[in-house]
Coordinates of C-alpha atoms and ligand atoms in Angstrom, one line a residue:
X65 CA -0.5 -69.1 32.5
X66 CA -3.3 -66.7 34.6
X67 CA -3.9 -67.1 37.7
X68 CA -7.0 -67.9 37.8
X69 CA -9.3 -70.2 35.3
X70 CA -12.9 -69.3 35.9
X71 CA -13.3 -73.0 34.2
X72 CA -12.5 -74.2 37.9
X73 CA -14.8 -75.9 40.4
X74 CA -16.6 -73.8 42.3
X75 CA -14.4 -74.2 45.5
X76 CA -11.9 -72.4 44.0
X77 CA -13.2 -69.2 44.2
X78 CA -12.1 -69.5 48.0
X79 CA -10.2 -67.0 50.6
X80 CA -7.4 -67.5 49.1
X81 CA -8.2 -64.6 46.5
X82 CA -10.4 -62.4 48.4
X83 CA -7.6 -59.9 48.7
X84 CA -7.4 -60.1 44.7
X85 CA -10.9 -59.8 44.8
X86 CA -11.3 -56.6 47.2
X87 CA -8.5 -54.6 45.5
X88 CA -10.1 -55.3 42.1
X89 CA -13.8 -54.8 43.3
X90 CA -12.5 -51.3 44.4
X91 CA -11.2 -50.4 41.3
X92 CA -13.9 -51.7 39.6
X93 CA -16.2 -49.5 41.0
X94 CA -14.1 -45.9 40.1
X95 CA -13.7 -47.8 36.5
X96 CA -17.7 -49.3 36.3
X97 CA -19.6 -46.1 36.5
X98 CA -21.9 -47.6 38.4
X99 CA -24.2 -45.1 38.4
X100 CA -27.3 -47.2 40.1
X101 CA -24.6 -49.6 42.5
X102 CA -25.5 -52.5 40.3
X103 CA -22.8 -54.2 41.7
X104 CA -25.1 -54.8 44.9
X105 CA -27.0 -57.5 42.2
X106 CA -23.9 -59.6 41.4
X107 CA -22.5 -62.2 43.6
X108 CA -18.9 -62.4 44.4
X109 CA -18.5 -64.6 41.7
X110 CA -19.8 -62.3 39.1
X111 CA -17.5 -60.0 40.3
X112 CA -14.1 -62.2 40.2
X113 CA -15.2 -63.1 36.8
X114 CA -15.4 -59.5 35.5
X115 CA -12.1 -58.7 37.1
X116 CA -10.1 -61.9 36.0
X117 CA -11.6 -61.3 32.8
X118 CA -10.8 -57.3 32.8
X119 CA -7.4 -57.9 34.2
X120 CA -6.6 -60.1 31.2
X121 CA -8.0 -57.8 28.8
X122 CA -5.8 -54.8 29.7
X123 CA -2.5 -57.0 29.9
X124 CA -3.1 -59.0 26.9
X125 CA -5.5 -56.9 24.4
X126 CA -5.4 -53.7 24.9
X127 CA -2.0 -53.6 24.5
X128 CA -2.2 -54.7 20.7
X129 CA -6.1 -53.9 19.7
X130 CA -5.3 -51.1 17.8
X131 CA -2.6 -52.1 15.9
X132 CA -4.2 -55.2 15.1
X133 CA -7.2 -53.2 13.8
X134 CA -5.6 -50.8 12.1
X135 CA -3.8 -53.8 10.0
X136 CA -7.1 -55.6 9.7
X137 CA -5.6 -59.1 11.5
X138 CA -7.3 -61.0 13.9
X139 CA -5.0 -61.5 16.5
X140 CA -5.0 -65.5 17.3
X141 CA -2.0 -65.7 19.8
X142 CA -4.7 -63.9 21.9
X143 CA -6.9 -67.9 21.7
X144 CA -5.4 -69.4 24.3
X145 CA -5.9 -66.8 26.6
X146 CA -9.0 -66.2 26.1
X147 CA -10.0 -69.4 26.7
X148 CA -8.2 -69.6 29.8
X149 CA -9.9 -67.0 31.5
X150 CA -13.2 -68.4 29.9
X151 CA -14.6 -66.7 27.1
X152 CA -15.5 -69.4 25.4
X153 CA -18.9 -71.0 26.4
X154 CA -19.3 -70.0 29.4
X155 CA -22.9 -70.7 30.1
X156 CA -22.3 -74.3 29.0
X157 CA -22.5 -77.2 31.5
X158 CA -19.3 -77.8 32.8
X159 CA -19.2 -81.4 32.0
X160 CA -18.2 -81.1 28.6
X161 CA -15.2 -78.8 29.8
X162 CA -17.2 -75.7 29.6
X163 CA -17.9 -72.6 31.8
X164 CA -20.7 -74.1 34.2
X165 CA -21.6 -70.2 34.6
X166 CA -24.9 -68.4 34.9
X167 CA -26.2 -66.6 32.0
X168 CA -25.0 -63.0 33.9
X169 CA -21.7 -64.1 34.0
X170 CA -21.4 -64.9 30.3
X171 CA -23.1 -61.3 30.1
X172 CA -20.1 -60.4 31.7
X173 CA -17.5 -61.9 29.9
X174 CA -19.0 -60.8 27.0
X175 CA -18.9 -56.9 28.1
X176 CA -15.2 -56.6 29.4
X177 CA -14.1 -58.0 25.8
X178 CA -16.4 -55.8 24.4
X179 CA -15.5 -52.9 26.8
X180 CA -11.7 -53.1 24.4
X181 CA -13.1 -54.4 21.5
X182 CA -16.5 -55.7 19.1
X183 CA -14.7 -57.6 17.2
X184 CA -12.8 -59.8 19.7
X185 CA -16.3 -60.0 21.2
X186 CA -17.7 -61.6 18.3
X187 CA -14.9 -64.1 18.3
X188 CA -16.1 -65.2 21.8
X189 CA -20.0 -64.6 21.0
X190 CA -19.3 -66.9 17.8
X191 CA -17.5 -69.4 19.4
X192 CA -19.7 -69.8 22.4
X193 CA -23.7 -69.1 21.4
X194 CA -23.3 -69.8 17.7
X195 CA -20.7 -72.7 17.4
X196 CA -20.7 -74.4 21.0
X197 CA -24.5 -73.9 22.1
X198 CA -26.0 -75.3 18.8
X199 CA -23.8 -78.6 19.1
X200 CA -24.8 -78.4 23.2
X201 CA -28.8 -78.1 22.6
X202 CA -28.9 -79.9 19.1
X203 CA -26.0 -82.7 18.9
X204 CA -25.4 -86.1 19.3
X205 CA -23.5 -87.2 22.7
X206 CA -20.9 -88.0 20.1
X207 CA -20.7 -84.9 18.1
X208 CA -20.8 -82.8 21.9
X209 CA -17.9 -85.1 23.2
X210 CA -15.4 -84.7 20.0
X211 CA -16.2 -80.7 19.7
X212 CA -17.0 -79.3 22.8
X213 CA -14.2 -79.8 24.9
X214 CA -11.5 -78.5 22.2
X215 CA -13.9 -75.8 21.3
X216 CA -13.7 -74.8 25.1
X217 CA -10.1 -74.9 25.5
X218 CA -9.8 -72.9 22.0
X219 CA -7.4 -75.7 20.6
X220 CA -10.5 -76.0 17.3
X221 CA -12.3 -72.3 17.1
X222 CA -15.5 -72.6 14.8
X223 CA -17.9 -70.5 13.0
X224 CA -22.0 -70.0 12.1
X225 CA -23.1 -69.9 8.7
X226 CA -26.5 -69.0 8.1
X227 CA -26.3 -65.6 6.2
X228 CA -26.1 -66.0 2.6
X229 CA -25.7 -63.8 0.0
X230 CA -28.8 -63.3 -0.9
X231 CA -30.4 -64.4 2.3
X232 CA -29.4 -62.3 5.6
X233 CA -31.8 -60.6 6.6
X234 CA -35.1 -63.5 5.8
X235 CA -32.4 -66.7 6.0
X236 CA -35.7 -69.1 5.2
X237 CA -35.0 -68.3 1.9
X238 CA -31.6 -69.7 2.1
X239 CA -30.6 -72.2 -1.0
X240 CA -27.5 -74.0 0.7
X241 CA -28.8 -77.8 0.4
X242 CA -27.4 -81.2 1.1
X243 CA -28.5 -84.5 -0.8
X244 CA -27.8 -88.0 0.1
X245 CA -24.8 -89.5 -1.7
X246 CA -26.0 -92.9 -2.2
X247 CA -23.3 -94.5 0.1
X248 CA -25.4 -94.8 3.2
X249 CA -22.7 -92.7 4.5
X250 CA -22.4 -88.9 3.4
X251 CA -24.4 -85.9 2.4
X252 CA -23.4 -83.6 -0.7
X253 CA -23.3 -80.4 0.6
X254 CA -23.4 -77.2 -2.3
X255 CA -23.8 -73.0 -1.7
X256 CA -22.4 -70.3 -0.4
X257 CA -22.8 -68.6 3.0
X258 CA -21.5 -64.7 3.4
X259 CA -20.4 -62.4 6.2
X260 CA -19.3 -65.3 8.6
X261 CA -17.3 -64.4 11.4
X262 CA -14.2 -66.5 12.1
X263 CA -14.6 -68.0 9.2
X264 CA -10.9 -67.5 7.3
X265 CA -9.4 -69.6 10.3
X266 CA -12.1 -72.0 11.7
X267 CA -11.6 -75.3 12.4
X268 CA -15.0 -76.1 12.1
X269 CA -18.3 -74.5 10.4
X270 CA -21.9 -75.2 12.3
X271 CA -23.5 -74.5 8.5
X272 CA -27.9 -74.5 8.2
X273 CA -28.6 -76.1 5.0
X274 CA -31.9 -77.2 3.0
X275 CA -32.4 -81.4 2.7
X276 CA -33.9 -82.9 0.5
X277 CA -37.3 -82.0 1.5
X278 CA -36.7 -78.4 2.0
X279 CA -36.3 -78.7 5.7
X280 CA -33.6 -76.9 7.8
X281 CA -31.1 -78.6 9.0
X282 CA -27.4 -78.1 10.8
X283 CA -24.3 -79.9 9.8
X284 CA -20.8 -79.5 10.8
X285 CA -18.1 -79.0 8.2
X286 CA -14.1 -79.3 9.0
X287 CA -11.5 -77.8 6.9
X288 CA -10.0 -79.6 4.9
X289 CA -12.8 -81.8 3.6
X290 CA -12.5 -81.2 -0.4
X291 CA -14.7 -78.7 -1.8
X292 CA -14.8 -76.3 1.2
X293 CA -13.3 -73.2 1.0
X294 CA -13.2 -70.1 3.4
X295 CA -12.0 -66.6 1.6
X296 CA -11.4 -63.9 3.3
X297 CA -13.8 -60.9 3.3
X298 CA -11.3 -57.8 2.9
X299 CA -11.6 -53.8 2.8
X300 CA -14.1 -53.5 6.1
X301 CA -14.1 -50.3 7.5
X302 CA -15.3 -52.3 11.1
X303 CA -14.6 -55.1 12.8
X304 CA -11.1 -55.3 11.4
X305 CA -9.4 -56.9 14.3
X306 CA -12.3 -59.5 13.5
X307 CA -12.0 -61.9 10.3
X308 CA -14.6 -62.4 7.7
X309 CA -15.6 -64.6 5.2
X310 CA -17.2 -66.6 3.2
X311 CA -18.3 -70.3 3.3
X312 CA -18.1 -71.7 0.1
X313 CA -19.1 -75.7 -0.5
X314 CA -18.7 -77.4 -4.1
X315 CA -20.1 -80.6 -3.6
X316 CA -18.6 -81.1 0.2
X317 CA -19.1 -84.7 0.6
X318 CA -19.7 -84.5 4.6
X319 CA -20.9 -88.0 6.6
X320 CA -24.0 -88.0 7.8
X321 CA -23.1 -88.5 11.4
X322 CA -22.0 -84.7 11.4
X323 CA -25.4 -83.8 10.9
X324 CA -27.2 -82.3 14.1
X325 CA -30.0 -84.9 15.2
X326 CA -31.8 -82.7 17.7
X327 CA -34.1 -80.3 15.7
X328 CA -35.2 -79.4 12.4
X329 CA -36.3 -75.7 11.0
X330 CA -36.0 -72.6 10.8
X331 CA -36.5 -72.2 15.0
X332 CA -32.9 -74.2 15.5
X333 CA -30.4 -71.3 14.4
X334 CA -33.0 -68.8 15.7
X335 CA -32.7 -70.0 19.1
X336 CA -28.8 -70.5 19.1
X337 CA -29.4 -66.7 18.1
X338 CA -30.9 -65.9 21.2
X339 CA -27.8 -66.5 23.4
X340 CA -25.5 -65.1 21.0
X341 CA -27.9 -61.3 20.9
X342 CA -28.2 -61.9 24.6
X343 CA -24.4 -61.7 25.1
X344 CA -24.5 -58.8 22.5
X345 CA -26.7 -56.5 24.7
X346 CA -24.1 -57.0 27.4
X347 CA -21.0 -56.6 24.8
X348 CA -22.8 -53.2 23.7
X349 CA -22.8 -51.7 27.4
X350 CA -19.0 -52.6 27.6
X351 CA -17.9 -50.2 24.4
X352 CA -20.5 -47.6 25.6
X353 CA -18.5 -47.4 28.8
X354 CA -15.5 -47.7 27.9
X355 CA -16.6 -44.3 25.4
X356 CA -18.5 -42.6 28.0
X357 CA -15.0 -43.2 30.4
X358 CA -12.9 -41.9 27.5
X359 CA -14.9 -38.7 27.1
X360 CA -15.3 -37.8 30.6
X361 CA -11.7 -38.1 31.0
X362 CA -11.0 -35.7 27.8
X363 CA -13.3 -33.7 29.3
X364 CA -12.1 -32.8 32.5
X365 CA -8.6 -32.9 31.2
X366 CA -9.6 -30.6 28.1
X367 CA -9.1 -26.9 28.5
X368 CA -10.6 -24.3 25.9
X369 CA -11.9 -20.6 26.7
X370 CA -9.6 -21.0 29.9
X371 CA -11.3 -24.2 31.6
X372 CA -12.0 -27.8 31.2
X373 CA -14.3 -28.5 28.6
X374 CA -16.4 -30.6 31.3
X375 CA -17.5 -27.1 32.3
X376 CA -19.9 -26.1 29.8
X377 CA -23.5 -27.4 30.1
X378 CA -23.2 -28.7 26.1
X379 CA -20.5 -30.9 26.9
X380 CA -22.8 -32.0 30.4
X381 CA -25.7 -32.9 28.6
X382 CA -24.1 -35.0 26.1
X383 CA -22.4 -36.8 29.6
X384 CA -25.5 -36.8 31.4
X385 CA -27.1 -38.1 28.8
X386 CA -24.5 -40.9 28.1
X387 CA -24.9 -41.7 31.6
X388 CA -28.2 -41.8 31.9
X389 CA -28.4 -44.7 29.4
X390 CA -26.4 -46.6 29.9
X391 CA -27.7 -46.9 33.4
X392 CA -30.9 -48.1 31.4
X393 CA -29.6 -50.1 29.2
X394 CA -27.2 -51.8 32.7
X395 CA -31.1 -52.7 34.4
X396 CA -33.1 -53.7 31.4
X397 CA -29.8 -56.1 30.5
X398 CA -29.3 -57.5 34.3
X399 CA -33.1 -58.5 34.6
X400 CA -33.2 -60.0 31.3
X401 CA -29.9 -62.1 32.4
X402 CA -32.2 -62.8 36.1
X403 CA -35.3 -64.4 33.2
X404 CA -32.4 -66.4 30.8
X405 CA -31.4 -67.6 34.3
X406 CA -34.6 -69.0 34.9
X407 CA -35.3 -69.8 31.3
X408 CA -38.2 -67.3 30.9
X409 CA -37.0 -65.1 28.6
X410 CA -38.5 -64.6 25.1
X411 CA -36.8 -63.7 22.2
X412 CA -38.7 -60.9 21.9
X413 CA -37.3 -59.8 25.1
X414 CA -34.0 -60.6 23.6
X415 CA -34.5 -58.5 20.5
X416 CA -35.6 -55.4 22.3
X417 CA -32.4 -55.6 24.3
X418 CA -29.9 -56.0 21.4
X419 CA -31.6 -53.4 20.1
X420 CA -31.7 -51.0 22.5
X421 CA -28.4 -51.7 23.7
X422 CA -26.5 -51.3 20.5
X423 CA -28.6 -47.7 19.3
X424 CA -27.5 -46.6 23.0
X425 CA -23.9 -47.7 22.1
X426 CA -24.0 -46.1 18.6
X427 CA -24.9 -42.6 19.4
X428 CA -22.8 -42.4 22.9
X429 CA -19.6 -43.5 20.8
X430 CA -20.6 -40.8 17.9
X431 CA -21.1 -37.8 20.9
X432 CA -18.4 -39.2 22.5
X433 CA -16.1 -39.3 19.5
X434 CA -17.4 -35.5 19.1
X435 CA -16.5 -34.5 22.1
X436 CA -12.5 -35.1 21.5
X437 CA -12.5 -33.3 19.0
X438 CA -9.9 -33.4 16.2
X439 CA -8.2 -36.3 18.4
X440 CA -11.5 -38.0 18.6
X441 CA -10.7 -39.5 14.9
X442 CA -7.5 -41.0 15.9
X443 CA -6.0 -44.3 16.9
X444 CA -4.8 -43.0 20.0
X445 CA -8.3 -42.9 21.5
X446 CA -11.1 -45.9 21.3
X447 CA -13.7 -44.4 20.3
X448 CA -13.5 -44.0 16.7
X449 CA -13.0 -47.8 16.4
X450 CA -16.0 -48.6 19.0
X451 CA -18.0 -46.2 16.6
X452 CA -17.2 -48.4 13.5
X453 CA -17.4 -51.5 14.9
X454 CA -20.8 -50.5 16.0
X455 CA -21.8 -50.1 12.2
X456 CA -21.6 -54.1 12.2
X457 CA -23.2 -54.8 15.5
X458 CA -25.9 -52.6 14.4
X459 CA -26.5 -54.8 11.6
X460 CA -25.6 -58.7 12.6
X461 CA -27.6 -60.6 14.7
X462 CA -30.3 -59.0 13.5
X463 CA -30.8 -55.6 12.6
X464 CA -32.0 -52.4 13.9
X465 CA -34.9 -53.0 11.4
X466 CA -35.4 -56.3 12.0
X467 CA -35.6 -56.2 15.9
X468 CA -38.1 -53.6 15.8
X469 CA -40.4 -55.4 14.1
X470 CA -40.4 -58.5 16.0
X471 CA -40.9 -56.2 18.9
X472 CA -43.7 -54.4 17.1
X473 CA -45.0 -58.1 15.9
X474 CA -44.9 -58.8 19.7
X475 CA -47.3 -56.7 20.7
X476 CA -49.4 -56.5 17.6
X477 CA -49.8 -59.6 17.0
X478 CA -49.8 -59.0 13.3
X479 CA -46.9 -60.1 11.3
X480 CA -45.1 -57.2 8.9
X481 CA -42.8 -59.9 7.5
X482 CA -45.1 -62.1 5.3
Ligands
TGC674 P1 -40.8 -67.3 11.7 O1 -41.9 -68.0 11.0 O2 -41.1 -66.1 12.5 O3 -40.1 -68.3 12.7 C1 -39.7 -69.6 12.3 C2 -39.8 -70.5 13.6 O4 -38.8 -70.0 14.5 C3 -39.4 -69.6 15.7 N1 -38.6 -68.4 16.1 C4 -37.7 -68.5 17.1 N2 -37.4 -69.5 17.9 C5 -36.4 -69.2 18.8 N3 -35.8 -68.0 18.9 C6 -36.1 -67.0 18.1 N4 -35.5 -65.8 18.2 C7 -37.1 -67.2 17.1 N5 -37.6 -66.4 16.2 C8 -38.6 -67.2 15.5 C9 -40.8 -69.2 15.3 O5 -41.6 -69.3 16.5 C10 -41.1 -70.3 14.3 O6 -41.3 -71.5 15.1 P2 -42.3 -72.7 14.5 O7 -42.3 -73.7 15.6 O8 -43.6 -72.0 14.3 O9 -41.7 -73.2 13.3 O10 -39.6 -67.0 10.7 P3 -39.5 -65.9 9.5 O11 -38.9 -66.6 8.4 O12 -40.8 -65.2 9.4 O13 -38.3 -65.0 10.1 C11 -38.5 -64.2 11.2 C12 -37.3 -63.3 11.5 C13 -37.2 -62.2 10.4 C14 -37.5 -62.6 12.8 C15 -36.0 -64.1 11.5 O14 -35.7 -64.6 10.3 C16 -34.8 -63.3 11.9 O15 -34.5 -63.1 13.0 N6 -34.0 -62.7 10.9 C17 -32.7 -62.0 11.2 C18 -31.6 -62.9 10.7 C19 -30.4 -62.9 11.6 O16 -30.5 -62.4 12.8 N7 -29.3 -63.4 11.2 C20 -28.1 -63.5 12.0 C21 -27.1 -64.3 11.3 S1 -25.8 -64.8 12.4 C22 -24.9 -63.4 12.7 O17 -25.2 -62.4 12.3 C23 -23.7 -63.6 13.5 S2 -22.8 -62.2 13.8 C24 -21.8 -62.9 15.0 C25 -20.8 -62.1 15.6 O18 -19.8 -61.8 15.0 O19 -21.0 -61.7 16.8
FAD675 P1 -30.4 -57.3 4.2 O1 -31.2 -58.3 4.9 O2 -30.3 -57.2 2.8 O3 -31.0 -55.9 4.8 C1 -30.7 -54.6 4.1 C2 -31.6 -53.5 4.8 O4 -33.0 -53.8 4.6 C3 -31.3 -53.5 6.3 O5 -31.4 -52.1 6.7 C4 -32.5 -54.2 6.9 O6 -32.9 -53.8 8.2 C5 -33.6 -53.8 5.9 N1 -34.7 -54.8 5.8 C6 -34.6 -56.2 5.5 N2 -35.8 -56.8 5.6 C7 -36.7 -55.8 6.0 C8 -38.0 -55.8 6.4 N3 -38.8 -56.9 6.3 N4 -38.6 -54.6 6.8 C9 -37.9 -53.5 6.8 N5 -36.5 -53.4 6.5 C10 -36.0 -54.6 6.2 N6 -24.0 -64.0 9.5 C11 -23.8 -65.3 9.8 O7 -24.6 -66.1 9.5 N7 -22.8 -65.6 10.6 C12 -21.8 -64.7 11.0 O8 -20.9 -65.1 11.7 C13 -22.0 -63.3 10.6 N8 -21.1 -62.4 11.0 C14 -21.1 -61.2 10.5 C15 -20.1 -60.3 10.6 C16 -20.2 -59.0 10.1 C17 -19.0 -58.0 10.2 C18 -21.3 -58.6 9.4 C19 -21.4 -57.2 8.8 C20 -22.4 -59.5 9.2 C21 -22.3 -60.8 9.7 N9 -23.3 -61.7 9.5 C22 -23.1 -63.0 9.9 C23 -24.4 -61.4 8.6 C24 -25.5 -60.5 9.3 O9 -26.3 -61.3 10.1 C25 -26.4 -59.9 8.2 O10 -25.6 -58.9 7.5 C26 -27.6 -59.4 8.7 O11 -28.5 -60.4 9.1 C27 -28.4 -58.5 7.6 O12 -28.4 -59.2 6.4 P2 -28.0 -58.4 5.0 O13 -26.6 -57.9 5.2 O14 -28.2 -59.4 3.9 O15 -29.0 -57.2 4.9

């Protein structure tokens, strides 16, 4: 058992841990690079979150990320844990057994896992904004009291299928449907979803499907029901200690009570998107620093020509620049948590942040991974994984592509995907 369960009331963030607190906010700030004392703009709160969260992260993941990426396995015994300290839903009202945190601290959460891992991210950002915050905002008092709780407490993990396989990019084009089955009782769910994270082990499936009329809806499917397969996506060169797969449904008689009541369209998975690329922007800062660390480290340490490495203005500008934006990327990302605070942030504003965020992340970890040289391609350093797990962040949620044309649709006006 931890210590401490950020799922507790608020009162227990009392005096009682302030010494905790103080030694880990001074380590914090060697190990932050704080480079513009953004840690003025978090609360105390935000601060025991990142270091309950960052504390469990070294003792319990970083330990065995490597290994379990370089075998390509997920590593479940991590679940419990991780709910524990909170990963999963965070930003959800407590009532239900979730987090009861701001949007900044879910930021959080999601760039100390990050910081070690994409992957083990994902499994959070899944769980939370794709699996927990569609059956928040969209279900049935029913649907959130069965799911939410256990989804919370990681005893039933889930997983989002929207991406099909020939649908990712435009998923209104998506051909999973559902009919009725002439019982009063059930839908007939048929079609395949692809690249869906969790999927080989999830409990559940929040799935977006085509009704009768065409219209979008989203229905949850359990293991187990007949028909409903999960294979496994093997040979990834990224995201290994993450599993993928597939969703496959073969007439899936599912009742209609798991159906989601609360929307219909397109504009329901979108927005469950929205919290899942907001927690990515964060996620994105955490492997950037945790590169930018590794190379400075190497760098001092490094001797070639007779002195540190860290000594010769190539290897500077490749820090300076590193540092430079990620300080960037640390205010765009803490103002855009201050507007999903207050609910005013667009998903425009999202999208330029994912964006953003993850290029920055991208092209620290390939100078970073540079900068060490021969041992930069190893195991025994992060960064070569960080780089390749980057290749799927690049892409999900989203792509590069994709994000800067809603950005450029934002302030044109003029849509360049019809
Ligand atoms: P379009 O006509 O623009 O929009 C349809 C309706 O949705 C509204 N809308 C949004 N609402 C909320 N949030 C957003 N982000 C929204 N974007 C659009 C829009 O206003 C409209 O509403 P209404 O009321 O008029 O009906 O739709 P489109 O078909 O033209 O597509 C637009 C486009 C291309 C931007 C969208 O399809 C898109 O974002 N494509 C990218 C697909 C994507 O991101 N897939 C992600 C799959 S999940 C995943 O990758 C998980 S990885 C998890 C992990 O491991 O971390
Ligand atoms: P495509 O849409 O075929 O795009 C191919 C290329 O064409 C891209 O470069 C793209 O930017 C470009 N392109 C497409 N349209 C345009 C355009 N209009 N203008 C210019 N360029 C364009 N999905 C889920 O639903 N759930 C998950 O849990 C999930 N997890 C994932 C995990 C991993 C490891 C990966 C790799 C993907 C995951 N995805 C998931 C799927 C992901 O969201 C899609 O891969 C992504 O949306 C892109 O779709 P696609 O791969 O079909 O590429």
């Amino acid at each position: 058992m931890y210590k401490l369960t950020i799922f507790a009331p608020k009162q227990l963030f009392d005096m009682n841990q302030a010494a905790d607190f103080q030694r880990a906010s001074k380590t914090d700030q060697f190990q932050h690079h704080d480079y513009y004392l953004m840690d003025e703009l978090l609360t105390d709160e935000h601060k025991l979150i990142r270091s309950t969260v960052r504390d469990f992260v070294k003792r319990e993941i970083s330990p065995i990320i490597e290994d379990s990426a370089q075998k390509c396995l997920f590593p479940h015994f991590l679940i419990k844990g991780m709910a524990e300290v909170g990963c999963f839903g965070a930003q959800l009202p407590a009532e239900y057994g979730c987090g009861g945190l701001d949007y900044i601290s879910y930021g959080i959460i999601m760039q100390e896992l990050e910081r070690c891992d994409s992957g083990i991210r994902s499994t959070a950002s899944v769980q939370g904004s794709l699996v927990m915050y569609p059956i928040y905002k969209f279900g049935s008092e029913e649907q959130k009291r069965k799911y939410l709780p256990k989804l919370a407490n990681g005893e039933m993990m889930g997983c989002f299928g929207l991406t099909e396989p020939d649908h990712g990019s435009n998923p209104a084009g998506m051909t999973t449907n559902f009919k009725d089955a002439g019982d009063g009782k059930h839908v007939i769910l048929n079609g395949a979803k692809m690249w869906i994270s969790n999927s080989p082990f999830a409990d559940v499936a929040v799935v977006w499907a085509k009704n009768e009329a065409g219209v979008i809806k989203g229905i949850i499917v359990e293991r187990g029901m007949p028909g409903f397969t999960t294979p496994e996506t093997h040979n990834k060169w990224s995201l290994r200690a993450s599993a993928t797969g597939e969703l496959v449904f073969n007439d899936v008689k599912v009742p209609k009570e798991n159906i989601l009541p609360g929307f219909e369209g397109l504009k329901g998975p979108l927005t469950c998107l929205n919290s899942a690329r907001y927690g990515i922007s964060w996620g994105a800062i955490g492997a950037a620093l945790d590169c930018y660390d590794t190379a400075l480290r190497y760098a001092k340490e490094r001797k070639q020509f007779g002195r540190p490495i860290a000594g010769f203005q190539l290897q500077q500008k490749k820090l300076a620049e590193m540092i430079t934006e990620i300080a960037k990327a640390q205010l765009l990302t803490w103002r855009l948590g201050v507007l999903m605070n207050e609910g005013r942030a667009t998903p425009a504003q999202i999208s330029m942040a994912k964006r953003n965020n993850v290029a920055m992340a991208c092209t620290i970890a390939r100078n970073a991974r540079q900068m060490l040289g021969g041992m930069g391609i190893t195991g025994e350093y992060s960064i070569m994984r960080h780089m390749m797990n980057l290749e799927s962040v690049v892409t999900y949620e989203g792509t590069h592509d994709i994000h800067l044309l809603i950005t450029g649709m934002d302030v044109t006006g003029e849509n360049a995907f019809t």
